[in-house]
CSV table of C-alpha atoms in Angstrom, one decimal:
chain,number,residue,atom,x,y,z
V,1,UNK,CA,168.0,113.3,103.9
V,2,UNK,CA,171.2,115.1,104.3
V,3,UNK,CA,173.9,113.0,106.5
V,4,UNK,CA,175.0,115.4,109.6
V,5,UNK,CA,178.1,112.8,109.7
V,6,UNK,CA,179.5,111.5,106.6
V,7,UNK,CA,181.2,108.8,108.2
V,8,UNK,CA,178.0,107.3,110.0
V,9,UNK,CA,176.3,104.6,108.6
V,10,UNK,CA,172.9,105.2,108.8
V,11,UNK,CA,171.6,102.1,107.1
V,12,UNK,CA,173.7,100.0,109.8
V,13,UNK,CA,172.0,102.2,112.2
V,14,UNK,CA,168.5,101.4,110.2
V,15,UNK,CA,169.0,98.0,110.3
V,16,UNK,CA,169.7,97.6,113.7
V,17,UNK,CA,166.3,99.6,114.5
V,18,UNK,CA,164.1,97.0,112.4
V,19,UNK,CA,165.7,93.6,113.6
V,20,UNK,CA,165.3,95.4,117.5
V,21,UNK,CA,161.4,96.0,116.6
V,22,UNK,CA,161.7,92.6,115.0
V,23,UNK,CA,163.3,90.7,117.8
V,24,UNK,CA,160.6,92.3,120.4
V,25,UNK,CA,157.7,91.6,118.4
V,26,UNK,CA,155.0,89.2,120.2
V,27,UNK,CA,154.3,85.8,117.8
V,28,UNK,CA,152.8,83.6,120.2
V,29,UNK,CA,150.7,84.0,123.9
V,30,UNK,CA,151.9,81.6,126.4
V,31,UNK,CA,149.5,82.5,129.6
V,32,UNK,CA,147.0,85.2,129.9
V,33,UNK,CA,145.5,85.7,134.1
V,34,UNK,CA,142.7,88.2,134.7
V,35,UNK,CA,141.9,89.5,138.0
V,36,UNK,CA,139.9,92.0,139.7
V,37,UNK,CA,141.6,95.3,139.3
V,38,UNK,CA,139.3,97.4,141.8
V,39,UNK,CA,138.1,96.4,145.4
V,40,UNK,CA,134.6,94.4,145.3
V,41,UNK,CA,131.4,97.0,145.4
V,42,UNK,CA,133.4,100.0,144.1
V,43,UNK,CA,133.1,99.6,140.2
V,44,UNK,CA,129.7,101.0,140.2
V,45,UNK,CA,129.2,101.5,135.9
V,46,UNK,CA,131.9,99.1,135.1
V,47,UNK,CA,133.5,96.0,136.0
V,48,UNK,CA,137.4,96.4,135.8
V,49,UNK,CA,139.8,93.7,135.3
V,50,UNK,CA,143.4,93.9,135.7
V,51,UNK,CA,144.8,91.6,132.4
V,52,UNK,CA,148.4,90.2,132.3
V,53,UNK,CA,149.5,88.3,128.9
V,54,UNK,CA,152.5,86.7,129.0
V,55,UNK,CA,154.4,86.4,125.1
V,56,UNK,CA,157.1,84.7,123.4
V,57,UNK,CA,159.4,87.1,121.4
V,58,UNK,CA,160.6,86.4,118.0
V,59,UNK,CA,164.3,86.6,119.5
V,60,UNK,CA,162.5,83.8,122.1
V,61,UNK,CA,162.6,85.6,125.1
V,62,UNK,CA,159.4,85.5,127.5
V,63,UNK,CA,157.6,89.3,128.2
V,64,UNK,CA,154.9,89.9,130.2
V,65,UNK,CA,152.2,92.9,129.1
V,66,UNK,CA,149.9,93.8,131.3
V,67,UNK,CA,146.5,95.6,130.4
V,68,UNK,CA,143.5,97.2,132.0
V,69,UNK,CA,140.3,96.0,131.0
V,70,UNK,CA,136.6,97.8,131.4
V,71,UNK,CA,133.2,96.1,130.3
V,72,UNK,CA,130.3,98.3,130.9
V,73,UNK,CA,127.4,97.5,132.9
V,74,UNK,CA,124.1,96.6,131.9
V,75,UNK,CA,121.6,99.6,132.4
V,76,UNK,CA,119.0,99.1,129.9
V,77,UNK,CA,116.3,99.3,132.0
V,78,UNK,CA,117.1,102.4,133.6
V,79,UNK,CA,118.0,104.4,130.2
V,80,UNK,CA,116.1,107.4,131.5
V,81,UNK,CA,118.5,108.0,134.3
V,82,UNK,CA,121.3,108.5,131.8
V,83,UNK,CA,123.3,105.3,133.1
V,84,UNK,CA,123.1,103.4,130.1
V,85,UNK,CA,125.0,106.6,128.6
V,86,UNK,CA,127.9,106.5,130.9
V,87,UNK,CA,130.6,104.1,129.1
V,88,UNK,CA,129.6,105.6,125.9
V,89,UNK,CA,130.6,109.3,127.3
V,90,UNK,CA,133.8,107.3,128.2
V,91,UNK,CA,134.7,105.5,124.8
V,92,UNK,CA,134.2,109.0,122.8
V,93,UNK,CA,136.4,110.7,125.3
V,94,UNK,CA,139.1,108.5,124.9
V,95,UNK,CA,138.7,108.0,121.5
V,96,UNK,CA,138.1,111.7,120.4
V,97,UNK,CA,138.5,113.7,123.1
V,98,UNK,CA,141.6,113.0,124.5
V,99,UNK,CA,143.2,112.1,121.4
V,100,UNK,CA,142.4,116.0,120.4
V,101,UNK,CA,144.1,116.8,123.6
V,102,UNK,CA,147.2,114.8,122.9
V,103,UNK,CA,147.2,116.5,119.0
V,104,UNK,CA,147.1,120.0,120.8
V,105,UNK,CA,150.1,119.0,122.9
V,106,UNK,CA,151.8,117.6,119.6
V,107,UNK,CA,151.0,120.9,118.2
V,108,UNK,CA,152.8,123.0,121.1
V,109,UNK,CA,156.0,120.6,121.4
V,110,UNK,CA,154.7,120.1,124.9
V,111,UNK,CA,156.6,117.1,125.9
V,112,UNK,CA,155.1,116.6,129.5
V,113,UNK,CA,152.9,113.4,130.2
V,114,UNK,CA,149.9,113.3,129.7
V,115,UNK,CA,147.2,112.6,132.2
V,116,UNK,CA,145.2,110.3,131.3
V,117,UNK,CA,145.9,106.5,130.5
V,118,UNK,CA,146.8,105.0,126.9
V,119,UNK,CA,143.9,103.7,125.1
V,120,UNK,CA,144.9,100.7,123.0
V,121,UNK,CA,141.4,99.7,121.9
V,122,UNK,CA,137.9,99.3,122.1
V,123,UNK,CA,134.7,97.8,121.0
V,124,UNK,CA,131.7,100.4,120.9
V,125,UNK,CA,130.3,100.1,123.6
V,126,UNK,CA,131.1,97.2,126.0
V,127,UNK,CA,134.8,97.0,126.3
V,128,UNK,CA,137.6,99.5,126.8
V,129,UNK,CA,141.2,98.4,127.1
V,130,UNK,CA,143.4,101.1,128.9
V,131,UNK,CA,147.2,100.8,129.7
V,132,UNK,CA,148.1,99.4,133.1
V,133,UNK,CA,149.7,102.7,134.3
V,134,UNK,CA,150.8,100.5,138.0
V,135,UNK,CA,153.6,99.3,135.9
V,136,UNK,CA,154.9,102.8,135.8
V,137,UNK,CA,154.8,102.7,139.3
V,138,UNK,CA,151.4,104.9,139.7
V,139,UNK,CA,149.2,103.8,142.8
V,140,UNK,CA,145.9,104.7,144.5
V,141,UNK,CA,146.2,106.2,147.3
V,142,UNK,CA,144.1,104.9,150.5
V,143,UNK,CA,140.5,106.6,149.3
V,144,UNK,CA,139.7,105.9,153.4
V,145,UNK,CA,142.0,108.7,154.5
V,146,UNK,CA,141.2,111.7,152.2
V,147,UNK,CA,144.6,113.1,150.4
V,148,UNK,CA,146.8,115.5,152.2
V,149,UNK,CA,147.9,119.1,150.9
V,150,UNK,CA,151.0,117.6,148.5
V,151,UNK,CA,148.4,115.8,146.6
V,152,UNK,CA,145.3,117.9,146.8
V,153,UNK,CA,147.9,121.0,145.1
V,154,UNK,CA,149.3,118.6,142.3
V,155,UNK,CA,145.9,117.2,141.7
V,156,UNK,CA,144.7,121.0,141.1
V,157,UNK,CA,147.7,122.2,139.1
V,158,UNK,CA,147.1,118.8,137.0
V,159,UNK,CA,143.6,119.6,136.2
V,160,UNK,CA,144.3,123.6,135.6
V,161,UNK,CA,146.1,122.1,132.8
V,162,UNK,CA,143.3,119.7,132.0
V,163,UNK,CA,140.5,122.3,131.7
V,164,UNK,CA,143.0,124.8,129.9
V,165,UNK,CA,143.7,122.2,127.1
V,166,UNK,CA,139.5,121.4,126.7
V,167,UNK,CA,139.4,125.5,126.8
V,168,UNK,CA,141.9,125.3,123.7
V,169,UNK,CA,139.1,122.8,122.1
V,170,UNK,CA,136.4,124.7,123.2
V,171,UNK,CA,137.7,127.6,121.2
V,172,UNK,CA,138.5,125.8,118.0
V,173,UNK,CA,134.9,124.1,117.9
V,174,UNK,CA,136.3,120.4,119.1
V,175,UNK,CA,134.2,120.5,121.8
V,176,UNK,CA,130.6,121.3,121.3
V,177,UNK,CA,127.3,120.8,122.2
V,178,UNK,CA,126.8,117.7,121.9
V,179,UNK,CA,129.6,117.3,124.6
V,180,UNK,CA,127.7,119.3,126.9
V,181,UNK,CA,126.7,117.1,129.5
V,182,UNK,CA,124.1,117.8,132.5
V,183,UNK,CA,125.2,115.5,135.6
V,184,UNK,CA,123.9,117.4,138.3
V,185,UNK,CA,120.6,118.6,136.7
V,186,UNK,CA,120.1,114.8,135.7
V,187,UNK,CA,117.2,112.5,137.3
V,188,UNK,CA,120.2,110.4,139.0
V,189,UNK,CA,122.7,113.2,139.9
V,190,UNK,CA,119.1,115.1,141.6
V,191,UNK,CA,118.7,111.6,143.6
V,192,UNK,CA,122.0,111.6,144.4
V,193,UNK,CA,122.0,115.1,146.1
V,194,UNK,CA,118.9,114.3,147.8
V,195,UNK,CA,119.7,111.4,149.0
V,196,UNK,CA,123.1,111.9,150.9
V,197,UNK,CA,121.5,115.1,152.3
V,198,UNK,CA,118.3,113.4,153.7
V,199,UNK,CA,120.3,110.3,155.4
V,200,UNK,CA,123.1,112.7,156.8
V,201,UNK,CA,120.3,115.2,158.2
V,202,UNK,CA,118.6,112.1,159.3
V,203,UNK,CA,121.5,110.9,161.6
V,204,UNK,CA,122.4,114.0,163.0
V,205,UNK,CA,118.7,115.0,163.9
V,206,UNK,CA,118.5,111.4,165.6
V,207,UNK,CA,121.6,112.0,167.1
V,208,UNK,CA,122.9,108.8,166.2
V,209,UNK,CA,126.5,107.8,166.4
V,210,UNK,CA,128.8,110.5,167.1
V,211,UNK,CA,126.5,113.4,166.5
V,212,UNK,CA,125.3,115.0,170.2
V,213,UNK,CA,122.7,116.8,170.7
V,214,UNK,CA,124.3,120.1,170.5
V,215,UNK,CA,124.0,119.1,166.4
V,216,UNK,CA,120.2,118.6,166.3
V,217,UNK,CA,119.0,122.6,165.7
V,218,UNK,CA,121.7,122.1,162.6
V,219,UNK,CA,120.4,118.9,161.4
V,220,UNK,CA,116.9,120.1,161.4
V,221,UNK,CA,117.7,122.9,159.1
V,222,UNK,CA,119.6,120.3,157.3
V,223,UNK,CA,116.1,118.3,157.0
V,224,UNK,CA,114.3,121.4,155.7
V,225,UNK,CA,116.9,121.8,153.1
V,226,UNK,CA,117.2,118.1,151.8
V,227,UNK,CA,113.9,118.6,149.0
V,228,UNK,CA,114.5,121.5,148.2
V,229,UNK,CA,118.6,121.0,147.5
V,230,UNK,CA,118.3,119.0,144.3
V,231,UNK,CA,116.6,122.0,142.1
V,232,UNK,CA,118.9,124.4,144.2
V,233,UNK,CA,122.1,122.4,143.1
V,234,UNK,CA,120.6,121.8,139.6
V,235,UNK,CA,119.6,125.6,138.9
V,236,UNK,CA,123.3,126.8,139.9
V,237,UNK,CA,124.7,124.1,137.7
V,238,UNK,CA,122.6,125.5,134.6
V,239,UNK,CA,123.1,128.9,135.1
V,240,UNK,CA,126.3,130.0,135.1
V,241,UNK,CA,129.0,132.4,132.7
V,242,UNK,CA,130.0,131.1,129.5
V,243,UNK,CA,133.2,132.2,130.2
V,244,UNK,CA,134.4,130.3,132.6
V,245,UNK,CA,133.1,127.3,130.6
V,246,UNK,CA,136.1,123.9,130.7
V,247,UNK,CA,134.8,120.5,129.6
V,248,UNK,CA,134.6,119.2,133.7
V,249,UNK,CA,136.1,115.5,134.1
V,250,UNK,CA,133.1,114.8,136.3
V,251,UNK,CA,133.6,112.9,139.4
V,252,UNK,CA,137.2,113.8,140.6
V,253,UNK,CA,137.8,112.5,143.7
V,254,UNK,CA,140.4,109.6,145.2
V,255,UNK,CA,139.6,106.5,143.5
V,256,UNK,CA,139.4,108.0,140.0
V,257,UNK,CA,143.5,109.2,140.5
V,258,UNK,CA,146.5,107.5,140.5
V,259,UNK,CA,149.7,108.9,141.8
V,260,UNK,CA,153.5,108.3,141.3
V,261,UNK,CA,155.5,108.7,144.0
V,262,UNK,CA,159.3,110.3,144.6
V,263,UNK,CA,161.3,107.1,145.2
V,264,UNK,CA,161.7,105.9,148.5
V,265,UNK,CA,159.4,109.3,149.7
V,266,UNK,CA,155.6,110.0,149.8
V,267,UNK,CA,155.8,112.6,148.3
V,268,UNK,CA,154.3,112.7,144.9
V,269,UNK,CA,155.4,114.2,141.3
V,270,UNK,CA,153.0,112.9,138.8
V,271,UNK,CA,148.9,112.2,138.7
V,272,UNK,CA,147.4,110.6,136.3
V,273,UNK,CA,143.0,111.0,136.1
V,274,UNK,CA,140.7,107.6,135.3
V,275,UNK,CA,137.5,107.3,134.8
V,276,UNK,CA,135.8,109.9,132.5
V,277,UNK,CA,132.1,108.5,132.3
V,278,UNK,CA,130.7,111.8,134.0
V,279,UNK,CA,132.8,114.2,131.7
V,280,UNK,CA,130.7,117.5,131.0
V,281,UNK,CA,130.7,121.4,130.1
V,282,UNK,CA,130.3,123.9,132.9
V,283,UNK,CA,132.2,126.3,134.7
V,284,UNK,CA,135.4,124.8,135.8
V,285,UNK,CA,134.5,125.3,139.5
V,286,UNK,CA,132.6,121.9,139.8
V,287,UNK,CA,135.6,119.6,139.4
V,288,UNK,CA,137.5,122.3,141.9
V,289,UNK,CA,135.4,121.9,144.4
V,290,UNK,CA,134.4,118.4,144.0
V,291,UNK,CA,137.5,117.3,144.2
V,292,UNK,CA,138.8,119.6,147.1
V,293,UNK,CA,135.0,118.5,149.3
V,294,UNK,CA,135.3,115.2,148.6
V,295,UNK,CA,138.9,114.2,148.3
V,296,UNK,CA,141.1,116.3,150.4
V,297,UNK,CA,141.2,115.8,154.3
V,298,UNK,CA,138.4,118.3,155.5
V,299,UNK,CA,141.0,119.8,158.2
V,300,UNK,CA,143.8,120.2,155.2
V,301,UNK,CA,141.3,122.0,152.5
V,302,UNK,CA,140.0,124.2,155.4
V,303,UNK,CA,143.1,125.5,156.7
V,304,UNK,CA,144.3,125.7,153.0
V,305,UNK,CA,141.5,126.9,150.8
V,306,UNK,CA,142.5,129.8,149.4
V,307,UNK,CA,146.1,128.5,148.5
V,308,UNK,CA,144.1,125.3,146.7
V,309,UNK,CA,142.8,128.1,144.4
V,310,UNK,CA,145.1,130.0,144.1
V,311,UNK,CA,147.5,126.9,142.9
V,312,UNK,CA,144.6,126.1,140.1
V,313,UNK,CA,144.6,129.8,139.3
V,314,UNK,CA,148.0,129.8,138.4
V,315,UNK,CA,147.8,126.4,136.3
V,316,UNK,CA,145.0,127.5,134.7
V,317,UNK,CA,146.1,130.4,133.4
V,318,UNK,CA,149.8,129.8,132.4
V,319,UNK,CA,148.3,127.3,130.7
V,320,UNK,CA,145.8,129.0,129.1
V,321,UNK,CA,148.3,131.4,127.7
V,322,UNK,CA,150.4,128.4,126.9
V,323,UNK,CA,147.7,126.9,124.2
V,324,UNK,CA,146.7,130.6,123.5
V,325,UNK,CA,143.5,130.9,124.2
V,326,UNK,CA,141.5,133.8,124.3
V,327,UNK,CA,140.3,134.6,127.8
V,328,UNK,CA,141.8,134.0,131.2
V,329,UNK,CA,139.9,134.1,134.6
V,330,UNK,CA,141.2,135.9,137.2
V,331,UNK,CA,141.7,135.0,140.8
V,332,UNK,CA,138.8,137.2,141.6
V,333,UNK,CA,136.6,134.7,139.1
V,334,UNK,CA,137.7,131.7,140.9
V,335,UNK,CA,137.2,132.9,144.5
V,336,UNK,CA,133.5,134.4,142.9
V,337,UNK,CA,132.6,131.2,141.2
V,338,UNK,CA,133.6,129.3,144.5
V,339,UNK,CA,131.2,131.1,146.6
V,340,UNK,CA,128.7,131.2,144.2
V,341,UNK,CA,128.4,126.6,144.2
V,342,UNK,CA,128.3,127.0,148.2
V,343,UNK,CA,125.2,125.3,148.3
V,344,UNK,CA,126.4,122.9,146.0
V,345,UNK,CA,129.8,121.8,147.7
V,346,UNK,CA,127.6,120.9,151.2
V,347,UNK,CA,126.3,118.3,149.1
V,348,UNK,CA,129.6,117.3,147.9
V,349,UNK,CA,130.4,117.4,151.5
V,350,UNK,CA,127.3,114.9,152.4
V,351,UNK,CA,128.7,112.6,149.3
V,352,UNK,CA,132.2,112.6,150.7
V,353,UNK,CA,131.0,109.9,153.1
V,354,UNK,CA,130.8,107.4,150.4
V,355,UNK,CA,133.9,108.3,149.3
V,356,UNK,CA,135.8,107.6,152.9
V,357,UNK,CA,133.8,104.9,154.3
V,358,UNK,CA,135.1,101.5,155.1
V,359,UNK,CA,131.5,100.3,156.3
V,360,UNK,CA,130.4,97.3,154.3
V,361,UNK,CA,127.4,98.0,151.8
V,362,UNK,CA,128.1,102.1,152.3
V,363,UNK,CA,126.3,102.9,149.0
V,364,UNK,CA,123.9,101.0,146.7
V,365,UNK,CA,123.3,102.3,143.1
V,366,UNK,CA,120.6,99.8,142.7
V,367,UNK,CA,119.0,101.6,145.4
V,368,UNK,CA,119.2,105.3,144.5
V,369,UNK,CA,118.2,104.3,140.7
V,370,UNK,CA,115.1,102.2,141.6
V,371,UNK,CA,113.4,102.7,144.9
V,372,UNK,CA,114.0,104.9,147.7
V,373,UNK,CA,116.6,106.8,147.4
V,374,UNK,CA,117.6,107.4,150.5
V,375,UNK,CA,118.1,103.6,151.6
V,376,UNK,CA,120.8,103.8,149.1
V,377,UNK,CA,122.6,105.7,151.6
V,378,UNK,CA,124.0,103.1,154.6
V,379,UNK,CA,123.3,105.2,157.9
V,380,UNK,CA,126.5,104.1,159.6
V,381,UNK,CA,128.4,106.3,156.8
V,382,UNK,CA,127.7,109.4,158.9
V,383,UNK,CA,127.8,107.6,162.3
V,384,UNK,CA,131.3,107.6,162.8
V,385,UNK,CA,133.6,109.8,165.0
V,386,UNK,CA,136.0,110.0,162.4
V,387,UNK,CA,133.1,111.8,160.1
V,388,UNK,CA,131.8,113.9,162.4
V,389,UNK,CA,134.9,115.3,164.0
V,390,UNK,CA,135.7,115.9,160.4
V,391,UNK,CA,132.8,117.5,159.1
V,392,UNK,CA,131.4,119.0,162.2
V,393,UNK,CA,133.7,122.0,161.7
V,394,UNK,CA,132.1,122.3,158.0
V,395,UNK,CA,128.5,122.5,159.2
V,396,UNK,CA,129.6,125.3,161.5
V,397,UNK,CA,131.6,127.1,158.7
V,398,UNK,CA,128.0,126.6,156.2
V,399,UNK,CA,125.8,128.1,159.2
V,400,UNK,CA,127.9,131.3,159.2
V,401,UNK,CA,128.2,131.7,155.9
V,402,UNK,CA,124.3,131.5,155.8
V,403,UNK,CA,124.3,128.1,153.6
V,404,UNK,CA,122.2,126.0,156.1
């Protein structure tokens, strides 16, 4: 190695690196405390623990590490629903996946952060350990009051990026088929659609809650609908253009983001996406439009639709050309493919209640997985003014459109 000053010295310099690793290096655990790291009911595939160790350096100074722990549920039993499935989707993509992501940005010099948390480990396939990204000051935001238009644009110029850099996989034969995935065309994603459309229809035809009857003529057709929306959903999720094909995170909505803030603002500058268990190839307009129906205050993604994605379009394909890949959609592609999963985001819309509810019990997996599905589905979810006077304006939008 040729000295850039000869009057340095570098060994000094060397030395000094070793005894710093040296003096921080952990040689004995004084306390370890594990808690909860997600409210009670709302780690439906995993239970999550938030794990603080606290060492003694070799210099003898204290440090405290703090780690996030997953341990997948049991779902033997229900192996034919694909649940048993779901932390094993999440171990290869963190182990694989990602790790091919975080090569390609290696490979470009792209020094921005990456969005996803660390993986420091892993036994296959019962327990995940994940860095504890609140110590870099990333929070959830409140899942009860849907995201505002600051978030819902960074969230979508965060994943244009994401899908570009699986596109970049895609193309070099990283990702493949056995990555495919099927969510929405699975047993439980089907009784997932049908149930959230049967218990909202079911409200508004009773007029229960907030819903008057000026609703009922809507939640009828609603009724007619709920059956027949599952194969609906699932035949627009198997057809689609090759093209447009991303590897989808899945199930992108409020609790699976973190956010870091501008200091002393809300404004936010960074997002960070958890929780890949659903992770699967399609076109890149289910994790658009799941996100933007079931994360982003209904009024704000109304009002805002088209500069949503427009804002993905852009990501997408700067990124796209930054990773050079072959094709880009155009704007036209994502405004087509977004009217083309209409049908598909009034479910999303019907599943958003689970996603903003503070009722007690709002959703039960058990449920939906074993017996009727739509019990799984608490009725006071769609009850509430806050809901309706939310939605209501949807409904309306989906009956001129021709949806319902």
């Amino acid at each position: 190695m040729m000295d850039t000053d000869p009057g340095l010295d570098t060994k000094w310099l060397g030395r000094l690196l070793k005894q710093r690793f040296h003096d921080d290096k952990p040689v004995d655990v004084l306390n370890v405390n594990v808690e909860p790291a997600v409210p009670k009911g709302e780690g439906y595939t995993s239970d999550i623990f938030r794990v603080r160790i606290t060492t003694l350096s070799a210099s003898g100074t204290t440090k405290t590490f703090s780690m996030i722990v997953k341990r997948g549920k049991n779902f033997e039993s229900n192996e034919h629903l694909g649940l048993s499935s779901v932390f094993r989707n999440e171990s290869k993509m963190y182990s694989s996946t990602l790790k091919h992501m975080e090569d390609l940005m290696n490979e470009f010099d792209d020094k921005r952060d990456i969005l996803w948390p660390k993986l420091y480990g892993f036994k296959p396939y019962s327990n995940m350990v994940l860095e504890d990204i609140k110590d870099q000051s990333y929070q959830l935001m409140d899942r009860k009051n849907w995201l505002g238009l600051d978030h819902a644009l960074l969230v979508l110029r965060g994943l244009g990026r994401y899908h570009a850099m699986t596109r970049a996989l895609i193309e070099r034969g990283l990702i493949g088929p056995d990555d495919k995935g099927n969510f929405w065309a699975t047993e439980l994603g089907q009784k997932l659609i049908a149930g959230s459309m049967a218990a909202m229809s079911k409200t508004i035809v009773q007029n229960r809650g907030s819903w008057t009857p000026k609703w009922t003529e809507i939640g009828k057709r609603l009724q007619a609908m709920a059956d027949k929306m599952p194969h609906l959903v699932g035949q627009l999720y198997e057809n689609y253009d090759k093209k447009f094909e991303v590897l989808n995170h899945g199930d992108l909505w409020t609790s699976n983001m973190m956010f870091r803030l501008m200091e002393y603002t809300d404004i936010p500058i960074s997002v960070k996406f958890l929780d890949f268990q659903l992770s699967h190839m399609n076109s890149f307009i289910w994790d658009v439009m799941q996100f933007i129906c079931e994360a982003v205050k209904p009024s704000v993604r109304r009002a805002n639709k088209d500069r949503l994605l427009i804002a993905y379009h852009q990501s997408l394909s700067e990124n796209l050309k930054f990773f050079k890949c072959a094709q880009i959609p155009t704007i036209e592609d994502v405004f087509g493919e977004e009217k083309r999963i209409r049908h598909a985001q009034l479910t999303f819309i019907a599943i958003s209640a689970i996603c903003i509810s503070s009722v007690d019990g709002a959703f039960n997996l058990d449920k939906l997985v074993g017996g009727n599905f739509e019990e799984a589905f608490n009725p006071c979810l769609y009850e509430g003014e806050k809901y309706v006077s939310q939605i209501g304006d949807d409904l309306e939008e989906f009956e001129r459109l021709g949806v319902i």
